[in-house]
Short mmCIF file of C-alpha atoms and ligand atoms in Angstrom, two decimals:
data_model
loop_
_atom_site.label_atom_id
_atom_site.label_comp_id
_atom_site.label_asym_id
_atom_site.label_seq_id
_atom_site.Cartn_x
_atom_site.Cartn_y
_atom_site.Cartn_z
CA UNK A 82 23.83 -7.41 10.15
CA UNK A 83 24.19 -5.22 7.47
CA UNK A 84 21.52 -3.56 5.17
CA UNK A 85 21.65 -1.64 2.18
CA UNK A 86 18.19 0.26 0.70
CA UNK A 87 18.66 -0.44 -3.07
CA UNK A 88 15.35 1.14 -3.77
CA UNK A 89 13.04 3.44 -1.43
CA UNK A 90 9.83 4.27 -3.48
CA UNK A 91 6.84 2.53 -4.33
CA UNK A 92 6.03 1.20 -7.35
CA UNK A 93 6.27 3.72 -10.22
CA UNK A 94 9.68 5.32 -8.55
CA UNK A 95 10.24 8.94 -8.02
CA UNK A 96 9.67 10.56 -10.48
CA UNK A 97 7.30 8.24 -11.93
CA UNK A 98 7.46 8.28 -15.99
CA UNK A 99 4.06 9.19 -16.62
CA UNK A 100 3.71 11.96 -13.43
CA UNK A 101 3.96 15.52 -13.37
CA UNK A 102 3.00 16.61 -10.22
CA UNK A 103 4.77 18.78 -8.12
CA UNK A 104 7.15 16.28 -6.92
CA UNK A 105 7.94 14.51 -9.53
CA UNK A 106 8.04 17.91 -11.98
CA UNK A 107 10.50 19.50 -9.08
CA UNK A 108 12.62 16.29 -9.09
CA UNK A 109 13.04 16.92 -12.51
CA UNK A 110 14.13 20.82 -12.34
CA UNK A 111 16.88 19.68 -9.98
CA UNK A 112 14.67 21.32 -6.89
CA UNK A 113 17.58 20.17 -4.30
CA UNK A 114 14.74 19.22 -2.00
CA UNK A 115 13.58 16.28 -4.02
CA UNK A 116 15.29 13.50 -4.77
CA UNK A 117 15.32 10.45 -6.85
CA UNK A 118 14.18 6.87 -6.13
CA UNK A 119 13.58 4.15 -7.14
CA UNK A 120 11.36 1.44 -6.83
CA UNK A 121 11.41 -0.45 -3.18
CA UNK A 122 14.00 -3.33 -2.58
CA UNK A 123 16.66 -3.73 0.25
CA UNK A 124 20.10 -6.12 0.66
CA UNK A 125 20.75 -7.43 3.86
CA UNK A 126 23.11 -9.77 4.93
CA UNK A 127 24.99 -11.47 8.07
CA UNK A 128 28.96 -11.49 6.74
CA UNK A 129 29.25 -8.88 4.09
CA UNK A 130 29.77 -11.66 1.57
CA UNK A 131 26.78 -12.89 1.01
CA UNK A 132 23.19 -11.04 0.68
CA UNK A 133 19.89 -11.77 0.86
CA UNK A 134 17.60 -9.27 -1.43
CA UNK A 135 13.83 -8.81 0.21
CA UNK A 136 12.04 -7.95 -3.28
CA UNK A 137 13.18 -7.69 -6.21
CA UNK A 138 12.08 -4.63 -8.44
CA UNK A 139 11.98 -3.73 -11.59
CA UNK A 140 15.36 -1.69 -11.38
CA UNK A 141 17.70 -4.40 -10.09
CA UNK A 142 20.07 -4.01 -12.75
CA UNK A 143 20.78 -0.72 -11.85
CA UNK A 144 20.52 -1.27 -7.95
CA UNK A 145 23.03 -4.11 -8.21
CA UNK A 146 25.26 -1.94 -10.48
CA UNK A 147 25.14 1.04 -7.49
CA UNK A 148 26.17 -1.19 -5.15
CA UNK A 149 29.69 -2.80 -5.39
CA UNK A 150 28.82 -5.37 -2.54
CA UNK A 151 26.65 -7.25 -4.64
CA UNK A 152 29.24 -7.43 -8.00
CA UNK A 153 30.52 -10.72 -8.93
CA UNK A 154 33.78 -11.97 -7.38
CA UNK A 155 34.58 -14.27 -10.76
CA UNK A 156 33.84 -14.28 -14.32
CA UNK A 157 30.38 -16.02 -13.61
CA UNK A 158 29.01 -15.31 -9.79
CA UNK A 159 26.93 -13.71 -7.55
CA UNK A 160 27.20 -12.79 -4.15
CA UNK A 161 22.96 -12.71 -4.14
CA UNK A 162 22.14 -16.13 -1.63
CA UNK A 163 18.55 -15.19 -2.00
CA UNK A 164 15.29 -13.16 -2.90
CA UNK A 165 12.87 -12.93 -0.07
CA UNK A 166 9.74 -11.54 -1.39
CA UNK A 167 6.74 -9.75 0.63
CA UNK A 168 3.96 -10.15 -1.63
CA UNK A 169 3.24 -10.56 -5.55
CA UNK A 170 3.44 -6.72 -6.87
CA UNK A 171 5.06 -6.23 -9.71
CA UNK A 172 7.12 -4.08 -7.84
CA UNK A 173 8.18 -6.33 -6.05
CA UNK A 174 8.94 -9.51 -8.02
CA UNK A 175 9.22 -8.15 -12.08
CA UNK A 176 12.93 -8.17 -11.42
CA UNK A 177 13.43 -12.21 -11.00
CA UNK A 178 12.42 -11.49 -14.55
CA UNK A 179 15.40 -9.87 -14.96
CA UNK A 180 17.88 -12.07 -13.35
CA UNK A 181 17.23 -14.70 -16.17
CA UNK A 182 21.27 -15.25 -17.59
CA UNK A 183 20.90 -18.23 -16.81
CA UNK A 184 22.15 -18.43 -12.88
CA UNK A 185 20.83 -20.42 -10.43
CA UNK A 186 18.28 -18.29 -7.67
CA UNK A 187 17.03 -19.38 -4.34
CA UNK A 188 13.66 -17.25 -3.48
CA UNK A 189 11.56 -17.42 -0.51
CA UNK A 190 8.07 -16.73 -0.93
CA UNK A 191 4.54 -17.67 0.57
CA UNK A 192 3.08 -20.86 -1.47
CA UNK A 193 0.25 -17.89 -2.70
CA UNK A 194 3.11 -16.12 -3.85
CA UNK A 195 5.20 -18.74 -5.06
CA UNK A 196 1.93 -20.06 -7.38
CA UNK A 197 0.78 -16.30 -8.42
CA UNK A 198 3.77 -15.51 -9.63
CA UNK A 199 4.97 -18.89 -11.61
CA UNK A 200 1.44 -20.29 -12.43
CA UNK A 201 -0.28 -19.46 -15.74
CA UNK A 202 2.59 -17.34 -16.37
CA UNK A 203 4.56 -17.68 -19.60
CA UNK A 204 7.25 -15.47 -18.84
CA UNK A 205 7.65 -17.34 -16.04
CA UNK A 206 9.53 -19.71 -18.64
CA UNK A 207 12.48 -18.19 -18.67
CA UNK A 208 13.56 -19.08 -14.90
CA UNK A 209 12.70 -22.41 -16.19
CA UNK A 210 15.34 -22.96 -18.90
CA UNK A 211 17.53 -25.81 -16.62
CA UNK A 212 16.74 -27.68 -14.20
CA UNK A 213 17.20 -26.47 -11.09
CA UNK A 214 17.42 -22.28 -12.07
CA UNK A 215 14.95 -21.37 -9.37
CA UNK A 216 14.53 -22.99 -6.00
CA UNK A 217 11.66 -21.85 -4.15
CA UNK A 218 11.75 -21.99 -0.46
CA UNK A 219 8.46 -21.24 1.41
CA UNK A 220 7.34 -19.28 4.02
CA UNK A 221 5.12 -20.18 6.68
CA UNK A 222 3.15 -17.67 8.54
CA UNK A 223 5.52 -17.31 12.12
CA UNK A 224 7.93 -19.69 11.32
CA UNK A 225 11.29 -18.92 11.98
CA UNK A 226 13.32 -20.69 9.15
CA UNK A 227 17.89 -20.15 8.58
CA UNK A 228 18.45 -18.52 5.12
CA UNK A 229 20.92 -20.03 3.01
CA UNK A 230 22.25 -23.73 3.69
CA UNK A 231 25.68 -23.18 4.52
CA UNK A 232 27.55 -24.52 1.44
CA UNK A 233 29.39 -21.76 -0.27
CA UNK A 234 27.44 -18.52 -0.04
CA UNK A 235 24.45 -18.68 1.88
CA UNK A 236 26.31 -18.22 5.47
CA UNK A 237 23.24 -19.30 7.39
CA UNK A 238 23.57 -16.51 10.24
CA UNK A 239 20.88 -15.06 9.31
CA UNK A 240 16.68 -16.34 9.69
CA UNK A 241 13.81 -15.39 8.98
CA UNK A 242 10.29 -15.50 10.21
CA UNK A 243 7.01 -14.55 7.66
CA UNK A 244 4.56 -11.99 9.85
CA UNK A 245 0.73 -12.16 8.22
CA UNK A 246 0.10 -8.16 7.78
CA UNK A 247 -3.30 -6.54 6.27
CA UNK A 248 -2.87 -6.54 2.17
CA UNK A 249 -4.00 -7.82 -0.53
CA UNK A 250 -3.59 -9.62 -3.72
CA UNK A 251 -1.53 -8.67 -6.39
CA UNK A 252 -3.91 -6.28 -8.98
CA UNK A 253 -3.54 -8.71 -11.76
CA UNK A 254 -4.70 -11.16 -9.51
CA UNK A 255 -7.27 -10.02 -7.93
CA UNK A 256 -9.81 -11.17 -10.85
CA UNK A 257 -8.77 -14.75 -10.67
CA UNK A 258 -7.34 -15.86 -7.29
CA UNK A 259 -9.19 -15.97 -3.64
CA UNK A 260 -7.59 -14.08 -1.18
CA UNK A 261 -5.10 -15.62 1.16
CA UNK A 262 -3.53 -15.02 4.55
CA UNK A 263 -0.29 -15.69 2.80
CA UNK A 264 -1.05 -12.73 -0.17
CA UNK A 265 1.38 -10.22 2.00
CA UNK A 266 3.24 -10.90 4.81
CA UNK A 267 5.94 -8.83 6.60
CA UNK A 268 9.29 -9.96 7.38
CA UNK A 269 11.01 -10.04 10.56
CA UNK A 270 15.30 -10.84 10.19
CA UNK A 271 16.94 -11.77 12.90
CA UNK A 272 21.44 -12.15 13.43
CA UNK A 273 21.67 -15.36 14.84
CA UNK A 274 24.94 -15.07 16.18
CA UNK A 275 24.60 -10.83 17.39
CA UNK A 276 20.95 -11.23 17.73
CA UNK A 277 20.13 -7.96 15.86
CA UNK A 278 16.49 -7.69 14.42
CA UNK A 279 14.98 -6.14 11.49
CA UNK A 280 11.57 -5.84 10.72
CA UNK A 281 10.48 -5.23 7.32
CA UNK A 282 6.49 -3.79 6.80
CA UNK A 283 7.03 -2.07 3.07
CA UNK A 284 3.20 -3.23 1.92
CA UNK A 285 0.11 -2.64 5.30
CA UNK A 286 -3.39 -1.92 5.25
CA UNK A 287 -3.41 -1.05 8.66
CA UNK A 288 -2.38 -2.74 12.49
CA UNK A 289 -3.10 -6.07 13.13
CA UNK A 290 -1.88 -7.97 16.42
CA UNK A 291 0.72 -9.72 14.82
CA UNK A 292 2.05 -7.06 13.65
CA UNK A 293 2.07 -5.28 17.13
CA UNK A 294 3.73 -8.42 18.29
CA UNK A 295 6.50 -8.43 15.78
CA UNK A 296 7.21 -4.86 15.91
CA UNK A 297 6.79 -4.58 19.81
CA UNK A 298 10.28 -4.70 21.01
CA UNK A 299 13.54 -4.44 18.40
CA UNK A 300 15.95 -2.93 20.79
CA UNK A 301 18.84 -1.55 18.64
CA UNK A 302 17.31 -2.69 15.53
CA UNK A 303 15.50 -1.18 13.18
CA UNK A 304 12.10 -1.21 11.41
CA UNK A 305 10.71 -0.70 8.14
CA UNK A 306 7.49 0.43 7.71
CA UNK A 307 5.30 1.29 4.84
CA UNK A 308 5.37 5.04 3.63
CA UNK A 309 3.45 5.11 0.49
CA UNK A 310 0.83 8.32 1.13
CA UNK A 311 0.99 10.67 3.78
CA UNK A 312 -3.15 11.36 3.45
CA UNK A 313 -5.76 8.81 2.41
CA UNK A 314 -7.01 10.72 -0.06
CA UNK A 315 -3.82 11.38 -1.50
CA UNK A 316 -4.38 10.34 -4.87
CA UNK A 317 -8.00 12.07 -4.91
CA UNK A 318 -6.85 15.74 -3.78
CA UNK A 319 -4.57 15.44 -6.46
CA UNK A 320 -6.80 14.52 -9.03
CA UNK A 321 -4.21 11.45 -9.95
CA UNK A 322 -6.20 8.70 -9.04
CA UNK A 323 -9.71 7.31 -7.42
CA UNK A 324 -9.01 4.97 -4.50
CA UNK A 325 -8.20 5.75 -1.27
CA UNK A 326 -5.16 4.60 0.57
CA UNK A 327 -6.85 1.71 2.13
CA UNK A 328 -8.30 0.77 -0.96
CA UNK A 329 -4.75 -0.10 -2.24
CA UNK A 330 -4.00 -1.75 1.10
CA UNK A 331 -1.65 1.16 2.21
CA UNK A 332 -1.45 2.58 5.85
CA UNK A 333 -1.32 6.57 5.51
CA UNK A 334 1.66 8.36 7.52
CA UNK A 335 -0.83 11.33 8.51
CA UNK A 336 -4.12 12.05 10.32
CA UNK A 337 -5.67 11.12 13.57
CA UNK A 338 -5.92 7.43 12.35
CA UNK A 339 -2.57 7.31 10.82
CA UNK A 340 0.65 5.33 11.30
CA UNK A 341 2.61 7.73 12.53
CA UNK A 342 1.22 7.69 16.46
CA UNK A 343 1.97 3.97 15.45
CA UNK A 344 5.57 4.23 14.30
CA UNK A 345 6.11 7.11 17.20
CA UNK A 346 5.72 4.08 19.94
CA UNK A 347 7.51 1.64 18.54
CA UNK A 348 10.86 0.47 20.76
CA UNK A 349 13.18 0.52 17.48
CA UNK A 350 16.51 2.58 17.33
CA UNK A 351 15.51 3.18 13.79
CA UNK A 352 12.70 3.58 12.40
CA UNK A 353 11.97 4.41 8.54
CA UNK A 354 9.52 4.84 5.82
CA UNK A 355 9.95 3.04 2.83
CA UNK A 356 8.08 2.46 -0.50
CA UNK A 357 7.51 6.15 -0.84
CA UNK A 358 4.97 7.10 -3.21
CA UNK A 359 5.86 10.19 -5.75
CA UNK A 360 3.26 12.09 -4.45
CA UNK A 361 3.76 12.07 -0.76
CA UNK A 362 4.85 15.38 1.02
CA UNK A 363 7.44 13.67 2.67
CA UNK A 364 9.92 13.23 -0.07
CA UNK A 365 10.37 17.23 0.64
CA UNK A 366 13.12 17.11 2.84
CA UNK A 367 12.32 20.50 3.87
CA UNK A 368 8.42 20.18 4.27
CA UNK A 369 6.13 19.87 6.99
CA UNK A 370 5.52 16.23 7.16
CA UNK A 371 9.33 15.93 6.89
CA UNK A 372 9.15 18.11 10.28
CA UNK A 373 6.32 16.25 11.80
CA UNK A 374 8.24 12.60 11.46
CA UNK A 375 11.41 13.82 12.56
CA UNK A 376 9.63 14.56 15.80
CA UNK A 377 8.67 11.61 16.12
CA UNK A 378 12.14 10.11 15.58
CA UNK A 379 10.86 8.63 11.85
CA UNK A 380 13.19 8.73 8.71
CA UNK A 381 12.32 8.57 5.30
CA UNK A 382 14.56 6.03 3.44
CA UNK A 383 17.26 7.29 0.41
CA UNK A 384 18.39 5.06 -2.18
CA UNK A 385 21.92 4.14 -0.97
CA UNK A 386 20.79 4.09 2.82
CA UNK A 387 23.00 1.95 5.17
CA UNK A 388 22.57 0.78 8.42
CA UNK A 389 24.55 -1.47 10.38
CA UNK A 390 22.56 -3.33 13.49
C1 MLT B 639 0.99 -1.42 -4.37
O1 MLT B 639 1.96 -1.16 -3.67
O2 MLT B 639 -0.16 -1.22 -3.96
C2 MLT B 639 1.19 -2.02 -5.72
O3 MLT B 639 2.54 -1.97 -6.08
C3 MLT B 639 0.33 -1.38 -6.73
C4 MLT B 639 0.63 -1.88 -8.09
O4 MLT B 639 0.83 -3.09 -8.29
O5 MLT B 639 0.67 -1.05 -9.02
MN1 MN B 640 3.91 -1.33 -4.44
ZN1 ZN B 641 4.24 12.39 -9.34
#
């Protein structure tokens, strides 16, 4: 299995456009200890022909242009089998907005998902311009389901099984929908023929038991976990913001309850932060937190970041 991070921070990027704190000013002076990102999607796939994206984010355009892999092979074509979305953020799912030249898209999402996203949504239109442009496929909570069908591009080595994790709805949801066991899931990808795992965590409030369970034992794989904030009161201290990390559903890295004791345990060759928020300490590469995780065998994830499993 292959995996490419086309996008390691959370939603805003790094720097974010409207931010000037001392990250995202020092990522603009060229501070060689900061760099870039932007916003939080990865490619995976089973034959380095075809590739499955999980989320889809605002920047897709220029994620797919960065990475050659996933470049048409004739005048009209994609080598993208499918989206797999983890929840209804706009970071997260904006981008099908984007893929709207009229191609065909497969994307697997929850059925809360699936109907916050295309329900009540006029932009939503313009996947609907031909029969046929998007078909959904849904994800059942621990069901282990083949991605793509086989015929010409969808390679079905890989599956994929939809782990219930602590989140929460979408914000410009929250108003109008009930909350749902399917609003956020994780993702767990498994080879079928090398048997490599990935698991996939980029949105958590905090552990769960299902979680434990799908995290408990990867072997040589790797896992993806959710780095947004370092400190709950991240946004607070910095006088950017008024809710606490697990008021936005997101796990903090640091501190006695933290995820990093968590992450420290976990049997995973690799294992590595992702949707980074601009103002976490641990985009410092020479900080530190930076210190602290790599003592605990963590990484941070880089746009660009490949692994092979
Ligand atoms: C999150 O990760 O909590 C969301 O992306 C927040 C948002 O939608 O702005
Ligand atoms: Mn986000
Ligand atoms: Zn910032």
């Amino acid at each position: 299995m292959r995996v490419r991070v086309l996008g390691s921070a959370a939603g805003g990027g790094f720097p974010q456009w409207n931010c000037g704190c001392g990250n995202c000013a020092g990522a603009r002076r060229g501070d060689q200890a900061l760099h870039a990102r932007t916003q939080e999607s990865i490619a995976v796939s089973g034959d380095g022909e075809s590739w499955f994206l999980i989320n889809c984010s605002p920047e897709i355009r220029a994620q797919i242009e960065a990475f050659p892999a996933l470049w048409p092979r004739q005048p009209r074509h994609s080598p993208i089998a499918g989206i797999i979305l983890t929840n209804g953020d706009l970071d997260h799912c904006l981008g099908l907005l984007s893929l709207r030249e009229s191609h065909p898209l497969v994307v697997y999402a929850t059925e809360a998902v699936r109907a916050g996203f295309t329900e009540d949504n006029v932009l939503y239109r313009t996947l609907a311009r031909f029969p046929g442009q998007v078909t959904w496929r849904r994800l059942e909570l621990d069901r282990e389901q083949t991605l793509g069908d086989g015929a010409g591009g969808g390679g079905a080595r890989l599956a994929v099984s939809a782990v219930p994790a602590p989140g929460k709805r979408p914000l410009h949801l929250e108003a109008t929908r009930a909350a749902s066991a399917e609003d956020n899931v994780g993702l767990v990808i498994r080879d079928q023929h090398s048997g490599a795992r990935l698991a996939y965590f980029s949105g958590l409030a905090g552990p769960s038991p299902a979680v434990e369970r799908a995290v408990a034992d990867l072997g040589a794989g790797a896992l993806f976990f959710d780095g947004t904030f370092w400190s709950s009161d991240e946004l607070i201290a910095a006088g950017l913001g008024t809710r606490r990390a697990v008021e936005m559903a997101h796990w903090p890295i640091g501190g006695p309850e933290g995820s990093l004791g968590f992450l420290a345990r976990a049997r995973a060759q690799r294992r590595i932060l992702i949707h980074v928020n601009n103002t976490n300490p641990i985009l410092r590469a020479d900080g530190p937190e930076r210190r602290a995780l790599a003592a605990a065998g963590v990484e941070v994830a880089a746009d660009g970041l490949e692994l092979t499993l």
